Amino acid sequence: DQQVKQNSPSLSVQEGRISILNCDYTNSMFDYFLWYKKYPAEGPTFLISISSIKDKNEDGRFTVFLNKSAKHLSLHIVPSQPGDSAVYFCAAKDNQGGKLIFGQGTELSVKP
Amino acid sequence: GAGVSQSPSNKVTEKGKDVELRCDPISGHTALYWYRQSLGQGLEFLIYFQGNSAPDKSGLPSDRFSAERTGGSVSTLTIQRTQQEDSAVYLCASSFARGTYEQYFGPGTRLTVT
């Protein structure tokens, strides 16, 4: 039972354009959502997060949008840079504890 | 400051052997998590320690898997009688207990069971 889903395994974007990574979830008890970025042979690094009481959080080139009614969140990167090329995981935390439930990841490739 | 460290970085073992994977969390972080990532998969939660509370073991896939956290710091994940399906990257993360839910990950241990 996949509670957090990233339906696009890969995404290719031109440098300078917008990258939009999507994530869907099924559990209405999730109260916090996070995006992580992962390079090969490294652990994931935290990127940006959003509480379920908000619908948008922005940090520089990165913006996360949350649509609770649709149980959908997205990460926007603008403008995209070649260094953004990595695997992006969305993750969700429920209100019962600290563990995170991760999606399968989307591999972003930003081409110069 | 030092981040989360894990050892070994790579481990190759024969089917049926036991392995121990070690995690040193960030100093001051009271919560510690183990996840694994199998080839082509997302991160799968295994176990979570928070202070002196009983650990959340709900993600451990079988009773061959166990973990300890000594003195509220270093943690060891033990896999007994390893199977080929245990091959994965095992990731450890730590965080503060309150306020922020950001987890900081180590580089992982790549386990290969032959």
XYZ file of N, CA and C in Angstrom:
678
model
N 0.850 -1.190 0.000
C 0.000 0.000 0.000
C 0.886 1.240 0.000
N 0.984 1.885 -1.151
C 1.874 3.017 -1.316
C 1.138 4.264 -0.855
N 1.518 4.804 0.301
C 0.816 5.969 0.837
C 1.299 7.266 0.206
N 2.522 7.258 -0.305
C 3.084 8.441 -0.953
C 3.567 8.004 -2.331
N 3.084 8.672 -3.357
C 3.396 8.244 -4.717
C 3.976 9.371 -5.545
N 5.045 9.063 -6.230
C 5.590 9.960 -7.235
C 5.487 9.197 -8.543
N 4.533 9.587 -9.356
C 4.192 8.788 -10.528
C 5.137 8.966 -11.702
N 5.951 10.011 -11.663
C 6.899 10.221 -12.752
C 8.289 9.788 -12.301
N 8.817 8.710 -12.852
C 10.155 8.289 -12.439
C 11.255 9.218 -12.927
N 10.977 9.983 -13.984
C 12.019 10.865 -14.496
C 11.394 12.107 -15.121
N 12.211 13.170 -15.183
C 11.784 14.444 -15.761
C 13.013 15.119 -16.359
N 12.869 15.611 -17.577
C 13.968 16.320 -18.230
C 13.528 17.740 -18.548
N 14.361 18.711 -18.172
C 14.008 20.125 -18.305
C 15.208 20.882 -18.851
N 14.932 21.916 -19.610
C 16.001 22.761 -20.117
C 16.440 23.756 -19.041
N 17.735 24.020 -19.003
C 18.257 25.007 -18.064
C 17.517 26.339 -18.210
N 17.185 26.930 -17.061
C 16.484 28.210 -17.059
C 14.975 28.099 -17.027
N 14.450 26.914 -17.384
C 12.997 26.719 -17.363
C 12.548 26.225 -15.990
N 11.255 26.070 -15.841
C 10.709 25.607 -14.566
C 10.667 24.080 -14.528
N 11.035 23.521 -13.369
C 10.855 22.086 -13.119
C 9.702 21.941 -12.139
N 8.783 21.039 -12.440
C 7.659 20.775 -11.549
C 7.637 19.293 -11.236
N 7.850 18.976 -9.966
C 7.831 17.594 -9.521
C 6.582 17.378 -8.679
N 5.896 16.286 -8.935
C 4.606 16.045 -8.305
C 4.626 14.863 -7.349
N 3.709 14.928 -6.391
C 3.621 13.891 -5.371
C 2.178 13.797 -4.903
N 1.664 12.587 -4.780
C 0.310 12.368 -4.290
C 0.358 11.499 -3.043
N -0.584 11.704 -2.149
C -0.621 10.887 -0.935
C -2.044 10.456 -0.646
N -2.179 9.450 0.198
C -3.504 8.904 0.469
C -3.947 9.086 1.924
N -2.999 9.291 2.821
C -3.311 9.304 4.250
C -3.621 10.728 4.719
N -4.849 10.963 5.138
C -5.244 12.306 5.578
C -4.663 12.667 6.942
N -3.993 11.705 7.596
C -3.367 11.982 8.891
C -1.965 12.593 8.742
N -1.468 12.667 7.522
C -0.168 13.311 7.318
C -0.285 14.790 7.664
N 0.660 15.294 8.475
C 0.564 16.695 8.883
C 1.785 17.519 8.491
N 2.753 16.881 7.839
C 3.968 17.604 7.464
C 4.560 16.913 6.257
N 5.031 17.720 5.313
C 5.553 17.165 4.068
C 6.925 17.770 3.788
N 7.804 16.948 3.248
C 9.176 17.390 3.005
C 9.626 16.928 1.624
N 10.543 17.683 1.051
C 11.223 17.272 -0.182
C 12.707 17.102 0.121
N 13.241 15.994 -0.387
C 14.656 15.704 -0.258
C 15.256 15.541 -1.647
N 16.522 15.863 -1.720
C 17.286 15.746 -2.961
C 18.402 14.741 -2.718
N 18.630 13.866 -3.681
C 19.652 12.848 -3.488
C 20.550 12.724 -4.711
N 21.849 12.860 -4.459
C 22.851 12.588 -5.490
C 23.304 11.138 -5.333
N 23.826 10.542 -6.418
C 24.317 9.165 -6.335
C 25.373 9.004 -5.246
N 25.294 7.904 -4.526
C 26.265 7.527 -3.497
C 26.280 8.494 -2.311
N 25.246 9.298 -2.196
C 25.130 10.172 -1.019
C 23.772 9.957 -0.365
N 23.667 10.346 0.915
C 22.371 10.303 1.555
C 21.503 11.460 1.079
N 20.185 11.345 1.236
C 19.301 12.448 0.864
C 19.590 13.693 1.694
N 19.438 14.852 1.093
C 19.583 16.109 1.822
C 18.262 16.863 1.792
N 17.920 17.444 2.913
C 16.666 18.167 3.055
C 16.666 19.396 2.151
N 15.514 19.638 1.529
C 15.390 20.751 0.598
C 14.408 21.801 1.116
N 13.176 21.390 1.324
C 12.127 22.320 1.730
C 10.980 21.513 2.320
N 10.198 22.153 3.174
C 9.086 21.441 3.808
C 7.862 22.341 3.884
N 6.731 21.731 4.231
C 5.506 22.491 4.399
C 4.617 21.797 5.412
N 4.024 22.581 6.275
C 3.055 22.059 7.229
C 1.699 21.931 6.538
N 0.889 21.015 7.036
C -0.421 20.802 6.423
C -1.371 21.979 6.626
N -0.999 22.917 7.496
C -1.877 24.081 7.700
C -1.587 25.191 6.692
N -0.575 24.975 5.855
C -0.227 25.963 4.843
C -0.475 25.393 3.454
N -0.495 26.266 2.457
C -0.642 25.777 1.094
C 0.551 26.138 0.209
N 1.492 26.902 0.766
C 2.656 27.294 -0.029
C 3.809 27.632 0.903
N 5.005 27.223 0.488
C 6.207 27.638 1.184
C 7.300 27.861 0.155
N 7.997 28.964 0.283
C 8.970 29.355 -0.726
C 10.336 29.554 -0.086
N 11.373 29.087 -0.787
C 12.743 29.279 -0.314
C 13.636 29.440 -1.545
N 13.906 30.689 -1.883
C 14.749 30.950 -3.051
C 14.105 30.450 -4.325
N 14.824 29.581 -5.042
C 14.297 29.058 -6.301
C 13.278 27.935 -6.105
N 13.097 27.509 -4.876
C 12.252 26.345 -4.590
C 10.944 26.775 -3.912
N 9.838 26.270 -4.445
C 8.526 26.527 -3.856
C 7.768 25.217 -3.780
N 7.176 24.948 -2.624
C 6.343 23.759 -2.485
C 4.895 24.218 -2.320
N 4.015 23.557 -3.062
C 2.581 23.835 -3.011
C 1.876 22.604 -2.460
N 0.904 22.842 -1.588
C 0.125 21.739 -1.018
C -1.351 21.958 -1.290
N -1.983 20.975 -1.886
C -3.426 20.989 -2.132
C -4.025 19.850 -1.315
N -4.515 20.181 -0.119
C -4.992 19.135 0.793
C -6.230 18.432 0.270
N -7.098 19.164 -0.386
C -8.333 18.527 -0.867
C -8.019 17.478 -1.921
N -6.975 17.736 -2.705
C -6.576 16.779 -3.740
C -5.518 15.805 -3.240
N -5.044 15.997 -2.021
C -3.945 15.198 -1.464
C -2.767 15.175 -2.443
N -2.346 16.369 -2.803
C -1.311 16.526 -3.819
C -0.358 17.628 -3.404
N 0.926 17.376 -3.596
C 1.888 18.456 -3.429
C 2.848 18.474 -4.596
N 3.421 19.641 -4.809
C 4.357 19.775 -5.917
C 5.516 20.657 -5.495
N 6.637 20.402 -6.138
C 7.850 21.192 -5.930
C 8.166 21.899 -7.233
N 8.278 23.223 -7.164
C 8.643 24.010 -8.332
C 10.064 24.524 -8.151
N 10.858 24.358 -9.184
C 12.225 24.885 -9.180
C 12.334 25.831 -10.363
N 12.591 27.124 -10.044
C 12.715 28.070 -11.144
C 13.701 29.179 -10.785
N 14.658 29.482 -11.643
C 14.966 28.748 -12.853
C 15.765 27.488 -12.548
N 15.570 26.459 -13.330
C 16.302 25.210 -13.132
C 17.752 25.376 -13.573
N 18.637 24.700 -12.840
C 20.070 24.758 -13.142
C 20.608 23.333 -13.296
N 21.671 23.146 -14.075
C 22.225 21.792 -14.242
C 22.576 21.120 -12.912
N 22.980 21.903 -11.907
C 23.305 21.344 -10.599
C 22.100 20.816 -9.840
N 20.910 21.123 -10.350
C 19.689 20.591 -9.728
C 19.444 19.144 -10.135
N 20.195 18.652 -11.103
C 20.003 17.276 -11.568
C 20.293 16.305 -10.432
N 19.286 15.534 -10.051
C 19.369 14.632 -8.900
C 18.064 13.859 -8.842
N 17.955 12.966 -7.871
C 16.675 12.307 -7.596
C 15.990 13.066 -6.460
N 14.731 13.394 -6.664
C 13.956 14.135 -5.676
C 12.906 13.218 -5.054
N 12.903 13.173 -3.733
C 11.933 12.369 -3.000
C 10.987 13.287 -2.231
N 9.704 13.024 -2.309
C 8.805 13.673 -1.370
C 8.572 12.711 -0.211
N 8.293 13.272 0.944
C 8.102 12.478 2.148
C 7.002 13.107 2.984
N 6.324 12.273 3.750
C 5.236 12.748 4.590
C 5.356 12.169 5.984
N 4.965 12.970 6.964
C 4.987 12.531 8.356
C 3.560 12.508 8.880
N 3.191 11.436 9.587
C 1.854 11.460 10.173
C 1.919 12.032 11.578
N 0.747 12.273 12.147
C 0.710 12.966 13.444
C 0.920 12.023 14.621
N 1.327 10.773 14.329
C 1.527 9.797 15.401
C 2.991 9.643 15.803
N 3.899 10.175 15.026
C 5.302 9.987 15.375
C 6.204 10.682 14.384
N 7.482 10.347 14.420
C 8.442 11.073 13.607
C 8.851 10.421 12.305
N 8.441 9.175 12.068
C 8.946 8.501 10.875
C 8.377 9.158 9.628
N 9.163 9.098 8.555
C 8.746 9.651 7.275
C 8.391 8.516 6.320
N 7.371 8.742 5.525
C 6.981 7.832 4.456
C 7.400 8.494 3.156
N 8.237 7.809 2.386
C 8.812 8.390 1.179
C 8.128 7.878 -0.079
N 8.108 8.735 -1.087
C 7.738 8.305 -2.419
C 8.907 7.598 -3.073
N 8.683 7.141 -4.311
C 9.688 6.347 -5.013
C 10.780 7.204 -5.631
N 10.562 8.510 -5.693
C 11.568 9.394 -6.254
C 11.318 9.728 -7.717
N 11.741 10.916 -8.109
C 11.726 11.360 -9.512
C 13.130 11.841 -9.850
N 13.688 11.288 -10.905
C 15.021 11.708 -11.333
C 14.906 12.899 -12.267
N 15.424 14.024 -11.815
C 15.384 15.259 -12.607
C 16.709 15.434 -13.341
N 16.602 15.717 -14.618
C 17.776 16.020 -15.430
C 17.589 17.410 -16.033
N 18.487 18.315 -15.700
C 18.421 19.679 -16.229
C 19.529 19.825 -17.264
N 19.130 20.046 -18.502
C 20.087 20.066 -19.607
C 20.486 21.497 -19.942
N 21.812 21.717 -20.111
C 22.289 23.066 -20.429
C 21.867 23.501 -21.835
N 30.416 21.417 11.822
C 30.072 20.300 12.699
C 29.900 19.031 11.921
N 30.101 17.897 12.587
C 30.017 16.609 11.916
C 28.565 16.277 11.622
N 28.365 15.638 10.493
C 27.040 15.164 10.136
C 26.855 13.752 10.632
N 25.828 13.088 10.115
C 25.579 11.694 10.450
C 26.615 10.836 9.729
N 27.249 9.949 10.464
C 28.212 9.055 9.823
C 27.751 7.613 9.954
N 28.103 6.820 8.932
C 27.730 5.415 8.918
C 28.933 4.579 8.525
N 28.982 3.391 9.101
C 30.062 2.481 8.722
C 29.549 1.045 8.751
N 30.106 0.174 7.877
C 31.016 0.529 6.788
C 30.258 1.226 5.660
N 30.962 1.752 4.699
C 30.289 2.358 3.557
C 29.801 1.284 2.593
N 30.533 0.201 2.520
C 30.151 -0.937 1.686
C 30.379 -2.227 2.456
N 29.475 -3.169 2.267
C 29.622 -4.464 2.913
C 29.135 -5.546 1.967
N 30.016 -6.502 1.680
C 29.635 -7.662 0.885
C 29.682 -8.866 1.809
N 28.617 -9.612 1.860
C 28.553 -10.756 2.747
C 27.907 -11.937 2.044
N 28.192 -13.125 2.563
C 27.581 -14.324 1.981
C 26.214 -14.567 2.609
N 25.339 -15.091 1.821
C 24.014 -15.462 2.304
C 24.142 -16.324 3.556
N 23.341 -15.992 4.570
C 23.339 -16.762 5.804
C 24.190 -16.172 6.912
N 25.086 -15.235 6.553
C 25.922 -14.610 7.575
C 25.173 -13.460 8.237
N 25.638 -13.079 9.436
C 25.081 -11.930 10.136
C 25.910 -10.679 9.808
N 25.249 -9.518 9.784
C 25.985 -8.268 9.568
C 25.520 -7.228 10.581
N 26.431 -6.322 10.894
C 26.121 -5.193 11.776
C 26.480 -3.903 11.058
N 25.537 -2.980 11.057
C 25.735 -1.678 10.437
C 25.658 -0.628 11.541
N 26.558 0.365 11.460
C 26.664 1.324 12.558
C 26.270 2.723 12.085
N 25.666 3.475 13.006
C 25.274 4.859 12.726
C 25.661 5.752 13.899
N 26.362 6.840 13.590
C 26.668 7.876 14.584
C 25.853 9.114 14.228
N 24.848 9.444 15.036
C 23.995 10.585 14.694
C 24.686 11.916 14.996
N 24.040 12.986 14.598
C 24.532 14.320 14.920
C 24.385 14.551 16.422
N 25.428 15.095 17.020
C 25.410 15.335 18.460
C 24.237 16.239 18.834
N 23.490 15.809 19.851
C 22.355 16.610 20.299
C 21.030 16.189 19.709
N 21.074 15.396 18.644
C 19.825 14.892 18.062
C 19.315 13.725 18.902
N 18.059 13.814 19.291
C 17.519 12.778 20.166
C 16.775 11.687 19.399
N 16.441 11.963 18.162
C 15.721 10.971 17.362
C 16.654 10.370 16.319
N 16.538 9.052 16.115
C 17.377 8.345 15.143
C 16.508 7.374 14.366
N 16.734 7.315 13.067
C 15.894 6.520 12.168
C 16.790 5.651 11.281
N 16.268 4.487 10.941
C 16.891 3.641 9.921
C 15.892 3.461 8.782
N 16.411 3.610 7.560
C 15.648 3.367 6.355
C 16.505 2.483 5.445
N 15.876 1.897 4.434
C 16.671 1.243 3.407
C 16.082 1.581 2.047
N 16.972 1.560 1.062
C 16.569 1.820 -0.308
C 17.048 0.665 -1.165
N 16.102 -0.124 -1.631
C 16.429 -1.197 -2.552
C 16.516 -0.619 -3.954
N 17.135 -1.382 -4.862
C 17.379 -0.889 -6.214
C 16.077 -0.444 -6.869
N 16.057 0.813 -7.336
C 14.897 1.325 -8.050
C 13.697 1.638 -7.178
N 13.884 1.591 -5.865
C 12.768 1.839 -4.949
C 12.996 3.120 -4.159
N 11.924 3.563 -3.496
C 12.045 4.691 -2.587
C 12.642 4.243 -1.269
N 12.666 5.158 -0.320
C 13.203 4.839 0.993
C 12.127 4.168 1.834
N 12.488 3.056 2.435
C 11.554 2.270 3.232
C 11.920 2.411 4.705
N 10.973 2.882 5.518
C 11.216 3.045 6.944
C 11.429 1.688 7.605
N 12.400 1.612 8.514
C 12.659 0.380 9.239
C 12.348 0.531 10.730
N 13.012 1.470 11.399
C 12.881 1.597 12.857
C 13.232 3.020 13.271
N 12.666 3.450 14.414
C 12.797 4.835 14.867
C 12.997 4.831 16.375
N 14.035 5.511 16.844
C 14.310 5.678 18.266
C 14.072 7.138 18.638
N 13.391 7.355 19.755
C 13.181 8.713 20.249
C 13.469 8.717 21.744
N 14.597 9.304 22.112
C 14.973 9.434 23.512
C 14.952 8.085 24.206
N 14.293 8.047 25.365
C 14.209 6.819 26.151
C 12.934 6.016 25.872
N 12.135 6.491 24.912
C 10.887 5.790 24.606
C 11.171 4.476 23.901
N 10.202 3.564 23.970
C 10.325 2.310 23.233
C 10.399 2.617 21.741
N 11.315 1.968 21.020
C 11.449 2.258 19.589
C 10.218 1.824 18.793
N 9.986 2.527 17.701
C 8.942 2.153 16.739
C 9.566 1.186 15.748
N 9.242 -0.106 15.890
C 9.851 -1.146 15.065
C 8.943 -1.566 13.918
N 7.916 -0.773 13.647
C 6.863 -1.215 12.742
C 7.338 -1.471 11.317
N 8.490 -0.938 10.927
C 8.977 -1.120 9.573
C 9.940 -2.279 9.385
N 10.344 -2.935 10.446
C 11.299 -4.039 10.304
C 10.633 -5.173 9.514
N 11.285 -5.641 8.433
C 10.626 -6.602 7.542
C 10.531 -8.010 8.098
N 11.374 -8.389 9.026
C 11.308 -9.727 9.616
C 12.042 -9.722 10.940
N 11.904 -10.823 11.673
C 12.585 -10.895 12.977
C 14.087 -11.125 12.837
N 14.567 -11.208 11.600
C 16.025 -11.281 11.414
C 16.673 -9.909 11.603
N 15.835 -8.878 11.574
C 16.317 -7.504 11.704
C 16.107 -7.019 13.135
N 17.133 -6.381 13.687
C 17.008 -5.768 15.001
C 17.929 -4.558 15.050
N 17.660 -3.675 15.990
C 18.500 -2.488 16.138
C 18.552 -2.096 17.594
N 19.677 -1.500 17.946
C 19.870 -0.987 19.287
C 20.401 0.430 19.197
N 20.120 1.183 20.248
C 20.713 2.512 20.361
C 21.260 2.631 21.768
N 22.572 2.707 21.875
C 23.221 2.703 23.179
C 23.499 4.130 23.645
N 23.133 4.395 24.898
C 23.427 5.693 25.495
C 22.786 6.854 24.787
N 21.715 6.590 24.061
C 21.029 7.663 23.357
C 21.801 8.243 22.204
N 22.845 7.527 21.750
C 23.651 8.074 20.669
C 23.807 7.054 19.550
N 24.913 6.326 19.550
C 25.244 5.398 18.464
C 24.187 4.304 18.346
N 23.886 3.926 17.098
C 22.938 2.851 16.853
C 23.573 1.779 15.973
N 23.175 0.544 16.216
C 23.621 -0.590 15.398
C 22.402 -1.314 14.866
N 22.370 -1.519 13.551
C 21.338 -2.330 12.906
C 21.962 -3.686 12.607
N 21.326 -4.746 13.099
C 21.838 -6.098 12.897
C 20.880 -6.884 12.025
N 21.433 -7.537 11.027
C 20.650 -8.432 10.175
C 21.238 -9.824 10.338
N 20.426 -10.737 10.825
C 20.885 -12.115 11.020
C 20.518 -12.957 9.801
N 21.361 -13.942 9.549
C 21.098 -14.915 8.465
C 20.674 -14.188 7.182
N 21.554 -13.334 6.696
C 21.210 -12.464 5.572
C 20.729 -13.263 4.363
N 19.812 -12.655 3.636
C 19.255 -13.199 2.400
C 19.574 -12.230 1.263
N 19.483 -12.708 0.037
C 19.811 -11.859 -1.104
C 18.871 -10.658 -1.192
N 17.629 -10.831 -0.768
C 16.692 -9.709 -0.841
C 17.002 -8.623 0.187
N 17.956 -8.882 1.093
C 18.383 -7.843 2.040
C 19.346 -6.852 1.385
N 19.828 -7.173 0.193
C 20.748 -6.269 -0.504
C 20.064 -4.935 -0.760
N 20.680 -3.862 -0.288
C 20.090 -2.526 -0.384
C 21.097 -1.530 0.176
N 20.751 -0.257 0.068
C 21.498 0.783 0.782
C 20.742 1.078 2.068
N 21.423 0.956 3.189
C 20.804 1.199 4.486
C 21.202 2.598 4.950
N 20.197 3.417 5.177
C 20.411 4.825 5.507
C 19.969 5.106 6.932
N 20.781 5.867 7.608
C 20.473 6.305 8.963
C 20.233 7.811 8.934
N 19.321 8.282 9.748
C 19.048 9.716 9.839
C 18.839 10.093 11.299
N 19.071 11.351 11.623
C 18.799 11.821 12.979
C 18.123 13.184 12.911
N 17.465 13.539 13.996
C 16.777 14.836 14.039
C 16.584 15.265 15.486
N 16.240 16.549 15.658
C 15.772 17.003 16.948
C 14.372 16.431 17.155
N 13.962 16.357 18.399
C 12.666 15.760 18.696
C 11.527 16.708 18.377
N 11.735 17.973 18.591
C 10.618 18.913 18.506
C 10.898 20.023 17.517
N 9.837 20.653 17.088
C 9.992 21.867 16.289
C 10.094 21.552 14.819
N 11.259 21.136 14.420
C 11.460 20.829 13.012
C 11.441 19.313 12.818
N 10.917 18.889 11.715
C 10.875 17.461 11.422
C 11.919 17.074 10.392
N 12.830 17.990 10.114
C 13.882 17.681 9.149
C 14.776 16.588 9.688
N 14.979 15.585 8.889
C 15.887 14.504 9.248
C 17.152 14.651 8.421
N 18.280 14.453 9.066
C 19.575 14.587 8.408
C 20.127 13.182 8.199
N 20.437 12.883 6.950
C 20.827 11.533 6.581
C 22.336 11.361 6.503
N 22.780 10.151 6.834
C 24.150 9.764 6.565
C 24.297 9.309 5.128
N 25.517 8.952 4.738
C 25.771 8.553 3.341
C 25.279 7.154 3.009
N 24.940 6.370 4.039
C 24.427 5.033 3.785
C 25.495 3.955 3.794
N 25.042 2.735 4.011
C 25.876 1.534 3.863
C 25.269 0.692 2.756
N 26.071 0.424 1.738
C 25.589 -0.435 0.649
C 25.878 -1.879 1.014
N 24.818 -2.653 1.233
C 24.949 -4.061 1.593
C 24.658 -4.930 0.383
N 25.583 -5.819 0.086
C 25.394 -6.788 -1.001
C 25.507 -8.184 -0.414
N 24.459 -8.958 -0.587
C 24.437 -10.343 -0.100
C 24.583 -11.260 -1.302
N 25.644 -12.043 -1.314
C 25.927 -12.902 -2.477
C 25.479 -14.343 -2.243
